Amino acid sequence: MTDRPLPEGPTGPTGTSGTAGTTGTTGYVDGPTAHAWAALGGSPELLERVSFQGPDDVLPSGLPVRRLARATVAVCSLAAAELAAHRSGALVPTAQAVRVVPAVRVDQGAVATAFVSERHLTVDGRAPVSFAPHSGFWRTADGWVRTHANYPHHRARLLSALDLAVDTGPEQLAEALGKLPAELIQERAYAAGALAVTVAPVSPAVHPLVEQVEIGAAAATAPVRPLGEAPVDRPAAGARVLDLTRVIAGPVATRTLALLGADVLRVDSPRLPEAEDAHTDTGFGKRSTRLDLAAPADRAVFEGLLATADVVVTAYRPGALDAHGLGPDALFARKPDLILAQLCAWGWTGPWAGRRGFDSLVQAGVGIAAHEASPDGRPGVLPAQALDHGTGYLIAAAVLRVLTDQRTRRPGGRHLRFSLAGTASWLLHGIEPGPEAPQEARPEPYDPSRWLTETDSAYGRLRHALPPIGYEGAPADWSRPPGRWGTDDPVWL
């Protein structure tokens, strides 16, 4: 969708003109923001509440990463503002509702800083390592592959798939990969439960940005748990979110819901390791516990949490939770008013739908790495894990929109599905070039320190990125730092 003039409505354009990408009296609507908002089922009239400010020289890339990033944060901010208007009792389903939704003003500098939050994080001055030595691009006999071996079990599986010893170093791994064709490496890794993907040319495949299904005819009259009024900076207050996610995209979504007041409880298996630095980055505002769903006592605790949850967010490989009786059909049979948001890597249809994946691997597999290659042919990367972060804000936006929609228009459950491949295809094929809004003044150069702060935590003194959510009255920071992974009680607050 390209940028387009804002149509005049009963209330006329509101807001003020300003720096890059401003909406309002300029009569400008950002195309990617409008596209994403429509995909989420939002009312187009509310787009006039959105404006952008701040530096344009952020997230430089041959692809429209900056525009994707700011659009995903904008729709999340607008969904939060819409819910805030409802929770204050001011939102009514008329054109005049536009006036009572808080104005959204997204700062591109804040967005850029948050989209690389894991790179800005320090713990007592120590900078975490983002990628392990066995992760990265490797030249093969006929091209390139990208591996992901940050977790010890993934590294062990990768080496085993290549018949290499468990103590094989990166140099020996490079030598072994250089003798094999890329697709053979990819398929051997897949069969072993490891992660390696051929660096492919740009894929013409297009996946939906979001899929949303209203659950059953009976759901039309199913009651939803009342939430009552809430302050403008905590529009999701009282909503209970079970967080069954790992790594970046899912945790960014639930970190954002926690920022906005939701009671978010992350549940992990005690059998799966977690990189505590990753949890330190995405654990703000949330609590974290460990339950073994195969153990009767733990399963009973989990079922008690599920019985009064409003939202479940999952990011495990498709089908992985079905074995525990937690597939979509089973969940909605128990809770027809549930909001279920699911995330996968490669899309929900096609031969790769059930495969494991991470942002870096999807970039390789759909052609982003090839598109961003250097002149010598070495594959490149986006300036951020933009598929992860962007999808995370889209998930949070969708949940916030449904919380409003359930209580103002259509009660009943919602099944939301997202994929990193869907966000990637939007970046590659769905964001068309378009003009920026007029600028009143040239923005200052980007300085990320403006959007960094420090706080004490169970892990030590943290330097971290501030949240980029921007609307009138939005929270400036999370209410609590991350606690130790897996150490909270499995109860709702």
Short mmCIF file of C-alpha atoms in Angstrom, two decimals:
data_model
loop_
_atom_site.label_atom_id
_atom_site.label_comp_id
_atom_site.label_asym_id
_atom_site.label_seq_id
_atom_site.Cartn_x
_atom_site.Cartn_y
_atom_site.Cartn_z
CA MET A 1 0.00 0.00 0.00
CA THR A 2 1.39 3.38 -0.91
CA ASP A 3 1.07 6.58 1.07
CA ARG A 4 -2.16 8.36 0.36
CA PRO A 5 -3.99 11.57 1.27
CA LEU A 6 -6.14 11.38 4.36
CA PRO A 7 -9.84 11.52 3.49
CA GLU A 8 -11.89 14.17 5.20
CA GLY A 9 -14.26 12.71 7.78
CA PRO A 10 -16.99 14.12 9.96
CA THR A 11 -14.41 15.39 12.41
CA GLY A 12 -11.90 16.56 9.80
CA PRO A 13 -8.17 15.87 10.16
CA THR A 14 -6.85 16.39 13.64
CA GLY A 15 -3.35 16.37 15.08
CA THR A 16 -0.54 18.72 14.23
CA SER A 17 2.03 18.94 11.52
CA GLY A 18 5.62 18.25 12.39
CA THR A 19 8.69 16.26 11.36
CA ALA A 20 9.13 13.28 9.11
CA GLY A 21 6.04 11.25 8.36
CA THR A 22 3.60 13.43 10.22
CA THR A 23 -0.12 12.75 9.93
CA GLY A 24 -2.80 15.31 10.67
CA THR A 25 -3.20 18.70 9.10
CA THR A 26 -0.75 17.65 6.38
CA GLY A 27 -3.40 15.23 5.08
CA TYR A 28 -0.82 12.41 5.00
CA VAL A 29 -1.32 8.76 5.92
CA ASP A 30 1.67 6.45 6.08
CA GLY A 31 1.04 3.54 3.71
CA PRO A 32 2.66 0.72 5.74
CA THR A 33 0.88 1.89 8.89
CA ALA A 34 -2.47 1.93 7.10
CA HIS A 35 -1.77 -1.52 5.62
CA ALA A 36 -0.94 -3.05 9.00
CA TRP A 37 -3.85 -1.32 10.74
CA ALA A 38 -6.29 -2.66 8.13
CA ALA A 39 -4.83 -6.16 8.54
CA LEU A 40 -5.57 -5.89 12.26
CA GLY A 41 -9.18 -4.86 11.60
CA GLY A 42 -8.74 -1.31 12.85
CA SER A 43 -11.05 1.55 11.92
CA PRO A 44 -9.38 3.64 9.18
CA GLU A 45 -10.67 6.86 10.73
CA LEU A 46 -8.28 6.41 13.64
CA LEU A 47 -5.23 6.67 11.36
CA GLU A 48 -5.53 10.44 11.50
CA ARG A 49 -4.38 10.22 15.11
CA VAL A 50 -0.93 8.91 14.04
CA SER A 51 2.16 11.00 13.41
CA PHE A 52 5.92 10.43 13.34
CA GLN A 53 8.86 12.50 14.42
CA GLY A 54 12.57 12.11 14.91
CA PRO A 55 15.58 11.19 12.79
CA ASP A 56 15.26 9.60 9.35
CA ASP A 57 18.83 8.26 9.33
CA VAL A 58 17.97 5.10 11.26
CA LEU A 59 17.97 1.40 10.35
CA PRO A 60 19.66 1.98 6.96
CA SER A 61 19.08 -0.82 4.49
CA GLY A 62 18.38 -1.59 0.86
CA LEU A 63 14.91 -2.60 2.06
CA PRO A 64 12.32 -0.35 3.79
CA VAL A 65 13.23 -1.49 7.31
CA ARG A 66 12.69 1.92 8.92
CA ARG A 67 9.19 2.15 7.48
CA LEU A 68 8.32 -1.39 8.61
CA ALA A 69 9.66 -0.72 12.09
CA ARG A 70 7.85 2.56 12.66
CA ALA A 71 4.60 1.18 11.20
CA THR A 72 4.54 -1.81 13.56
CA VAL A 73 5.18 0.42 16.56
CA ALA A 74 2.59 2.91 15.30
CA VAL A 75 -0.20 0.34 15.03
CA CYS A 76 0.70 -1.04 18.45
CA SER A 77 0.60 2.49 19.89
CA LEU A 78 -2.72 3.18 18.18
CA ALA A 79 -4.22 -0.09 19.44
CA ALA A 80 -3.11 0.84 22.96
CA ALA A 81 -4.62 4.31 22.60
CA GLU A 82 -7.88 2.85 21.31
CA LEU A 83 -8.09 0.46 24.27
CA ALA A 84 -7.22 3.31 26.65
CA ALA A 85 -10.16 5.30 25.28
CA HIS A 86 -12.46 2.32 25.83
CA ARG A 87 -11.20 1.63 29.36
CA SER A 88 -11.78 5.29 30.26
CA GLY A 89 -15.40 4.96 29.14
CA ALA A 90 -14.96 7.47 26.33
CA LEU A 91 -14.86 5.24 23.26
CA VAL A 92 -18.10 4.95 21.32
CA PRO A 93 -18.54 3.25 17.91
CA THR A 94 -19.10 6.47 15.94
CA ALA A 95 -16.97 8.76 13.85
CA GLN A 96 -16.73 11.09 16.85
CA ALA A 97 -14.72 8.38 18.63
CA VAL A 98 -11.68 9.68 16.76
CA ARG A 99 -11.59 12.73 18.99
CA VAL A 100 -11.33 10.76 22.24
CA VAL A 101 -8.59 8.34 21.20
CA PRO A 102 -5.27 9.72 22.48
CA ALA A 103 -3.03 11.08 19.74
CA VAL A 104 -0.21 8.77 18.67
CA ARG A 105 3.21 10.27 18.05
CA VAL A 106 5.96 7.75 17.31
CA ASP A 107 9.60 8.76 17.47
CA GLN A 108 11.74 7.04 14.86
CA GLY A 109 14.79 7.27 17.11
CA ALA A 110 13.00 5.44 19.90
CA VAL A 111 11.85 2.81 17.40
CA ALA A 112 15.35 2.27 16.01
CA THR A 113 16.80 1.91 19.50
CA ALA A 114 14.14 -0.55 20.62
CA PHE A 115 14.54 -2.65 17.44
CA VAL A 116 18.11 -3.43 18.51
CA SER A 117 17.40 -3.56 22.23
CA GLU A 118 19.46 -6.73 22.62
CA ARG A 119 22.53 -4.90 21.29
CA HIS A 120 22.15 -1.97 23.68
CA LEU A 121 21.71 -4.17 26.74
CA THR A 122 24.55 -4.26 29.25
CA VAL A 123 24.59 -6.09 32.57
CA ASP A 124 26.94 -4.44 35.09
CA GLY A 125 28.76 -3.03 32.09
CA ARG A 126 29.05 -6.37 30.28
CA ALA A 127 27.62 -6.59 26.77
CA PRO A 128 25.97 -9.96 26.03
CA VAL A 129 27.07 -11.97 23.00
CA SER A 130 24.23 -12.11 20.46
CA PHE A 131 25.42 -15.00 18.29
CA ALA A 132 27.49 -18.00 19.29
CA PRO A 133 30.64 -18.95 17.30
CA HIS A 134 28.86 -21.78 15.46
CA SER A 135 26.09 -19.43 14.26
CA GLY A 136 26.43 -17.41 11.08
CA PHE A 137 27.00 -17.54 7.33
CA TRP A 138 29.23 -20.28 5.96
CA ARG A 139 30.47 -20.86 2.43
CA THR A 140 29.51 -24.24 1.04
CA ALA A 141 30.60 -26.19 -2.03
CA ASP A 142 27.97 -24.41 -4.13
CA GLY A 143 26.84 -21.34 -2.20
CA TRP A 144 26.12 -20.30 1.37
CA VAL A 145 24.20 -21.51 4.40
CA ARG A 146 23.16 -19.76 7.58
CA THR A 147 23.31 -21.69 10.84
CA HIS A 148 21.77 -20.97 14.22
CA ALA A 149 23.50 -22.70 17.12
CA ASN A 150 23.12 -20.32 20.05
CA TYR A 151 21.59 -22.95 22.31
CA PRO A 152 23.87 -25.87 23.33
CA HIS A 153 21.38 -28.49 22.10
CA HIS A 154 21.18 -26.84 18.69
CA ARG A 155 24.98 -26.76 18.41
CA ALA A 156 25.21 -30.42 19.40
CA ARG A 157 22.58 -31.41 16.83
CA LEU A 158 24.30 -29.43 14.07
CA LEU A 159 27.66 -31.07 14.71
CA SER A 160 26.05 -34.48 14.95
CA ALA A 161 24.24 -33.98 11.64
CA LEU A 162 27.61 -33.33 10.00
CA ASP A 163 29.30 -36.28 11.75
CA LEU A 164 31.55 -33.92 13.69
CA ALA A 165 32.72 -34.29 17.27
CA VAL A 166 30.95 -32.36 20.00
CA ASP A 167 34.08 -30.26 20.63
CA THR A 168 34.49 -29.23 16.97
CA GLY A 169 35.42 -25.56 16.72
CA PRO A 170 34.24 -22.96 14.20
CA GLU A 171 37.29 -23.39 11.95
CA GLN A 172 36.71 -27.12 11.60
CA LEU A 173 33.00 -26.50 11.06
CA ALA A 174 33.82 -24.09 8.23
CA GLU A 175 36.07 -26.68 6.62
CA ALA A 176 33.39 -29.38 6.77
CA LEU A 177 30.64 -27.11 5.41
CA GLY A 178 32.85 -25.97 2.55
CA LYS A 179 32.95 -29.51 1.17
CA LEU A 180 29.19 -30.05 1.04
CA PRO A 181 26.38 -28.58 -1.08
CA ALA A 182 24.16 -26.11 0.77
CA GLU A 183 20.87 -27.98 0.34
CA LEU A 184 22.38 -31.22 1.62
CA ILE A 185 23.55 -29.39 4.75
CA GLN A 186 20.11 -27.84 5.19
CA GLU A 187 18.24 -31.14 4.92
CA ARG A 188 20.66 -33.10 7.10
CA ALA A 189 20.35 -30.41 9.76
CA TYR A 190 16.55 -30.44 9.51
CA ALA A 191 16.43 -34.23 9.91
CA ALA A 192 18.58 -33.97 13.03
CA GLY A 193 16.56 -31.16 14.61
CA ALA A 194 19.37 -28.69 13.95
CA LEU A 195 19.14 -25.31 12.22
CA ALA A 196 20.80 -24.53 8.90
CA VAL A 197 19.17 -22.83 5.91
CA THR A 198 20.39 -22.28 2.37
CA VAL A 199 20.89 -18.63 1.43
CA ALA A 200 18.29 -18.34 -1.33
CA PRO A 201 17.35 -15.69 -3.89
CA VAL A 202 14.39 -13.44 -3.16
CA SER A 203 11.27 -15.57 -2.88
CA PRO A 204 8.12 -14.49 -4.73
CA ALA A 205 5.98 -16.17 -2.06
CA VAL A 206 3.66 -13.88 -0.14
CA HIS A 207 2.34 -14.84 3.28
CA PRO A 208 -0.39 -12.89 5.09
CA LEU A 209 0.75 -10.34 7.64
CA VAL A 210 -1.85 -11.60 10.11
CA GLU A 211 -4.61 -14.21 10.00
CA GLN A 212 -7.59 -13.66 12.31
CA VAL A 213 -10.53 -16.00 12.89
CA GLU A 214 -13.52 -15.38 15.13
CA ILE A 215 -14.27 -18.57 17.00
CA GLY A 216 -17.55 -20.37 16.29
CA ALA A 217 -21.13 -19.20 16.12
CA ALA A 218 -21.53 -19.81 19.85
CA ALA A 219 -18.67 -17.41 20.50
CA ALA A 220 -20.78 -14.50 19.30
CA THR A 221 -22.58 -14.47 22.64
CA ALA A 222 -19.81 -15.90 24.82
CA PRO A 223 -19.13 -13.56 27.75
CA VAL A 224 -15.72 -11.98 28.17
CA ARG A 225 -14.21 -11.29 31.54
CA PRO A 226 -14.92 -7.66 32.45
CA LEU A 227 -11.84 -5.51 32.94
CA GLY A 228 -13.43 -2.25 34.14
CA GLU A 229 -11.75 1.12 33.95
CA ALA A 230 -7.99 1.59 33.71
CA PRO A 231 -5.54 4.49 33.68
CA VAL A 232 -4.42 5.72 30.28
CA ASP A 233 -0.87 4.46 30.79
CA ARG A 234 -2.09 0.93 31.62
CA PRO A 235 -4.88 0.19 29.12
CA ALA A 236 -4.32 -3.59 29.38
CA ALA A 237 -4.51 -3.61 33.19
CA GLY A 238 -6.26 -6.69 34.51
CA ALA A 239 -5.76 -8.74 31.35
CA ARG A 240 -4.04 -12.05 32.08
CA VAL A 241 -1.52 -13.27 29.51
CA LEU A 242 0.07 -16.72 29.45
CA ASP A 243 3.38 -16.31 27.65
CA LEU A 244 4.55 -19.53 25.98
CA THR A 245 7.26 -17.93 23.85
CA ARG A 246 11.03 -17.91 23.52
CA VAL A 247 13.79 -15.79 21.97
CA ILE A 248 12.74 -12.43 20.49
CA ALA A 249 9.43 -11.99 18.64
CA GLY A 250 7.05 -13.55 21.16
CA PRO A 251 8.85 -12.09 24.19
CA VAL A 252 8.82 -8.62 22.59
CA ALA A 253 5.05 -8.95 22.17
CA THR A 254 4.47 -9.96 25.78
CA ARG A 255 7.04 -7.45 27.06
CA THR A 256 4.93 -4.78 25.34
CA LEU A 257 1.66 -6.08 26.80
CA ALA A 258 3.30 -6.02 30.23
CA LEU A 259 4.39 -2.41 29.65
CA LEU A 260 0.73 -1.55 29.04
CA GLY A 261 -0.44 -3.11 32.29
CA ALA A 262 -1.23 -6.74 31.47
CA ASP A 263 -0.38 -9.42 34.04
CA VAL A 264 2.07 -11.47 31.96
CA LEU A 265 3.33 -14.82 33.21
CA ARG A 266 5.89 -16.61 31.09
CA VAL A 267 5.83 -20.39 31.43
CA ASP A 268 8.81 -22.51 30.36
CA SER A 269 9.62 -26.18 30.58
CA PRO A 270 12.32 -27.04 33.12
CA ARG A 271 13.75 -29.33 30.42
CA LEU A 272 14.62 -26.51 28.01
CA PRO A 273 17.56 -24.19 28.68
CA GLU A 274 17.24 -20.45 28.27
CA ALA A 275 19.90 -17.84 27.56
CA GLU A 276 19.52 -15.59 30.56
CA ASP A 277 20.85 -12.58 28.66
CA ALA A 278 17.96 -12.97 26.21
CA HIS A 279 15.53 -13.13 29.11
CA THR A 280 17.15 -10.06 30.66
CA ASP A 281 16.41 -8.08 27.50
CA THR A 282 12.81 -9.22 27.02
CA GLY A 283 11.71 -10.00 30.58
CA PHE A 284 10.84 -6.44 31.60
CA GLY A 285 7.44 -6.08 33.24
CA LYS A 286 6.79 -9.82 33.25
CA ARG A 287 7.07 -12.72 35.65
CA SER A 288 8.57 -16.09 34.75
CA THR A 289 7.96 -19.60 36.03
CA ARG A 290 8.74 -23.19 35.02
CA LEU A 291 6.20 -25.98 34.74
CA ASP A 292 6.58 -29.48 33.32
CA LEU A 293 3.37 -30.11 31.40
CA ALA A 294 4.07 -33.85 31.44
CA ALA A 295 4.05 -33.91 35.26
CA PRO A 296 0.52 -34.21 36.71
CA ALA A 297 1.06 -31.72 39.53
CA ASP A 298 2.55 -29.07 37.27
CA ARG A 299 -0.09 -29.70 34.64
CA ALA A 300 -2.82 -29.09 37.19
CA VAL A 301 -1.22 -25.75 38.09
CA PHE A 302 -1.04 -24.81 34.42
CA GLU A 303 -4.69 -25.72 33.86
CA GLY A 304 -5.64 -23.47 36.75
CA LEU A 305 -3.77 -20.57 35.16
CA LEU A 306 -5.32 -21.26 31.77
CA ALA A 307 -8.84 -21.36 33.20
CA THR A 308 -8.74 -17.63 34.04
CA ALA A 309 -6.35 -16.41 31.32
CA ASP A 310 -7.59 -13.89 28.78
CA VAL A 311 -4.73 -14.32 26.31
CA VAL A 312 -2.33 -17.11 25.35
CA VAL A 313 0.68 -16.27 23.18
CA THR A 314 2.64 -19.19 21.74
CA ALA A 315 5.80 -19.27 19.62
CA TYR A 316 6.72 -22.93 19.60
CA ARG A 317 7.07 -24.87 16.37
CA PRO A 318 3.61 -25.63 14.92
CA GLY A 319 2.23 -28.79 16.46
CA ALA A 320 4.68 -28.85 19.36
CA LEU A 321 2.02 -27.97 21.95
CA ASP A 322 -0.65 -30.18 20.41
CA ALA A 323 0.95 -33.23 22.02
CA HIS A 324 0.14 -31.65 25.39
CA GLY A 325 -3.50 -31.07 24.47
CA LEU A 326 -2.87 -27.37 23.88
CA GLY A 327 -3.65 -27.09 20.19
CA PRO A 328 -6.05 -24.34 19.07
CA ASP A 329 -9.14 -26.59 18.93
CA ALA A 330 -8.52 -27.93 22.42
CA LEU A 331 -7.93 -24.47 23.86
CA PHE A 332 -11.06 -22.97 22.34
CA ALA A 333 -13.15 -25.97 23.40
CA ARG A 334 -12.23 -25.09 26.98
CA LYS A 335 -12.27 -21.31 26.61
CA PRO A 336 -14.38 -19.99 23.71
CA ASP A 337 -13.61 -16.39 24.67
CA LEU A 338 -9.83 -16.89 24.60
CA ILE A 339 -7.48 -14.72 22.56
CA LEU A 340 -4.91 -17.12 21.12
CA ALA A 341 -1.97 -15.55 19.27
CA GLN A 342 0.34 -18.02 17.54
CA LEU A 343 3.70 -17.32 15.93
CA CYS A 344 5.73 -19.55 13.63
CA ALA A 345 8.78 -19.02 11.45
CA TRP A 346 7.94 -20.11 7.91
CA GLY A 347 4.20 -19.51 7.51
CA TRP A 348 1.22 -21.70 8.29
CA THR A 349 0.98 -23.49 4.95
CA GLY A 350 3.47 -25.08 2.59
CA PRO A 351 6.20 -27.69 2.96
CA TRP A 352 8.19 -25.66 5.50
CA ALA A 353 5.28 -24.80 7.78
CA GLY A 354 6.37 -27.19 10.51
CA ARG A 355 10.07 -26.33 10.49
CA ARG A 356 11.98 -24.57 13.22
CA GLY A 357 13.31 -21.13 12.48
CA PHE A 358 14.65 -17.86 13.76
CA ASP A 359 14.79 -14.36 12.30
CA SER A 360 18.31 -14.84 10.93
CA LEU A 361 17.34 -18.09 9.20
CA VAL A 362 14.19 -16.63 7.66
CA GLN A 363 16.24 -13.70 6.34
CA ALA A 364 18.44 -16.28 4.61
CA GLY A 365 15.66 -18.51 3.35
CA VAL A 366 13.37 -15.87 1.80
CA GLY A 367 16.08 -13.90 0.02
CA ILE A 368 16.72 -10.97 2.37
CA ALA A 369 20.32 -12.11 2.99
CA ALA A 370 20.93 -12.35 -0.76
CA HIS A 371 19.29 -8.96 -1.37
CA GLU A 372 21.56 -7.37 1.24
CA ALA A 373 24.73 -9.12 0.00
CA SER A 374 28.00 -7.18 -0.18
CA PRO A 375 29.74 -6.55 -3.52
CA ASP A 376 31.92 -9.63 -3.01
CA GLY A 377 28.81 -11.81 -2.78
CA ARG A 378 28.85 -12.47 0.95
CA PRO A 379 25.26 -12.57 2.27
CA GLY A 380 24.14 -9.61 4.33
CA VAL A 381 21.68 -8.92 7.11
CA LEU A 382 19.13 -6.31 8.04
CA PRO A 383 20.28 -3.58 10.44
CA ALA A 384 18.12 -5.19 13.14
CA GLN A 385 16.35 -8.45 13.84
CA ALA A 386 13.48 -6.59 12.25
CA LEU A 387 11.33 -9.64 11.51
CA ASP A 388 11.39 -10.55 15.19
CA HIS A 389 10.81 -7.09 16.61
CA GLY A 390 8.30 -6.04 13.97
CA THR A 391 6.26 -9.21 14.39
CA GLY A 392 6.37 -8.79 18.15
CA TYR A 393 4.75 -5.35 17.97
CA LEU A 394 2.18 -6.64 15.48
CA ILE A 395 1.23 -9.47 17.86
CA ALA A 396 0.85 -7.05 20.77
CA ALA A 397 -1.20 -4.70 18.58
CA ALA A 398 -3.52 -7.51 17.53
CA VAL A 399 -4.12 -8.60 21.12
CA LEU A 400 -4.87 -5.02 22.19
CA ARG A 401 -7.27 -4.59 19.26
CA VAL A 402 -9.14 -7.76 20.17
CA LEU A 403 -9.41 -6.71 23.82
CA THR A 404 -11.19 -3.59 22.54
CA ASP A 405 -13.20 -5.39 19.89
CA GLN A 406 -14.48 -8.03 22.30
CA ARG A 407 -15.86 -5.36 24.60
CA THR A 408 -17.22 -2.86 22.11
CA ARG A 409 -18.40 -4.85 19.08
CA ARG A 410 -18.08 -8.64 18.95
CA PRO A 411 -17.51 -10.81 22.02
CA GLY A 412 -16.07 -14.28 21.63
CA GLY A 413 -12.65 -15.77 21.06
CA ARG A 414 -10.10 -14.89 18.43
CA HIS A 415 -7.44 -17.04 16.78
CA LEU A 416 -4.55 -14.87 15.58
CA ARG A 417 -1.68 -16.28 13.50
CA PHE A 418 1.58 -14.59 12.57
CA SER A 419 4.82 -15.72 10.98
CA LEU A 420 8.29 -14.28 10.51
CA ALA A 421 7.90 -15.21 6.83
CA GLY A 422 4.73 -13.09 6.67
CA THR A 423 6.56 -10.06 8.01
CA ALA A 424 9.46 -10.80 5.65
CA SER A 425 7.22 -10.97 2.59
CA TRP A 426 5.62 -7.67 3.63
CA LEU A 427 9.09 -6.13 3.80
CA LEU A 428 10.10 -7.58 0.43
CA HIS A 429 6.88 -7.14 -1.52
CA GLY A 430 4.29 -5.18 0.44
CA ILE A 431 5.90 -1.86 1.37
CA GLU A 432 6.00 0.27 -1.76
CA PRO A 433 8.08 3.41 -2.10
CA GLY A 434 6.18 6.54 -1.19
CA PRO A 435 6.78 10.17 -0.27
CA GLU A 436 7.51 11.26 3.26
CA ALA A 437 5.32 13.88 4.89
CA PRO A 438 6.51 17.49 4.77
CA GLN A 439 9.06 18.47 7.40
CA GLU A 440 9.03 21.72 9.30
CA ALA A 441 12.62 21.31 10.43
CA ARG A 442 15.46 18.92 9.74
CA PRO A 443 15.57 16.32 12.56
CA GLU A 444 18.69 16.04 14.68
CA PRO A 445 21.10 13.18 13.88
CA TYR A 446 20.29 9.89 15.53
CA ASP A 447 21.78 9.41 18.99
CA PRO A 448 20.55 6.21 20.69
CA SER A 449 21.59 7.41 24.15
CA ARG A 450 18.41 9.52 24.25
CA TRP A 451 16.36 6.31 24.45
CA LEU A 452 18.54 4.35 26.87
CA THR A 453 18.26 4.22 30.64
CA GLU A 454 19.63 2.26 33.58
CA THR A 455 17.90 0.28 36.29
CA ASP A 456 18.83 -2.23 38.98
CA SER A 457 17.64 -5.82 38.65
CA ALA A 458 18.19 -9.30 40.01
CA TYR A 459 20.89 -9.67 37.35
CA GLY A 460 22.70 -6.46 38.25
CA ARG A 461 22.72 -2.93 36.90
CA LEU A 462 21.08 -2.92 33.47
CA ARG A 463 21.44 -0.41 30.68
CA HIS A 464 18.51 -0.98 28.37
CA ALA A 465 16.40 0.55 25.64
CA LEU A 466 13.23 2.38 26.59
CA PRO A 467 9.93 1.27 25.08
CA PRO A 468 9.02 3.00 21.79
CA ILE A 469 5.24 3.00 22.31
CA GLY A 470 4.09 6.58 21.84
CA TYR A 471 0.65 8.04 22.55
CA GLU A 472 -0.60 10.77 24.87
CA GLY A 473 -0.24 9.35 28.37
CA ALA A 474 1.78 6.28 27.34
CA PRO A 475 4.06 4.69 29.96
CA ALA A 476 7.67 5.87 29.77
CA ASP A 477 9.18 2.64 31.12
CA TRP A 478 8.26 -0.77 32.49
CA SER A 479 6.93 -1.06 36.01
CA ARG A 480 9.52 -3.67 36.98
CA PRO A 481 12.87 -4.98 35.73
CA PRO A 482 13.25 -8.62 34.70
CA GLY A 483 13.39 -11.09 37.55
CA ARG A 484 15.44 -14.27 37.53
CA TRP A 485 14.24 -16.57 34.78
CA GLY A 486 11.83 -19.25 35.95
CA THR A 487 11.78 -18.27 39.63
CA ASP A 488 8.34 -16.66 40.08
CA ASP A 489 5.36 -18.42 41.60
CA PRO A 490 2.89 -19.78 39.02
CA VAL A 491 -0.02 -17.59 40.10
CA TRP A 492 -1.86 -14.58 38.76
CA LEU A 493 -1.37 -11.33 40.61
#
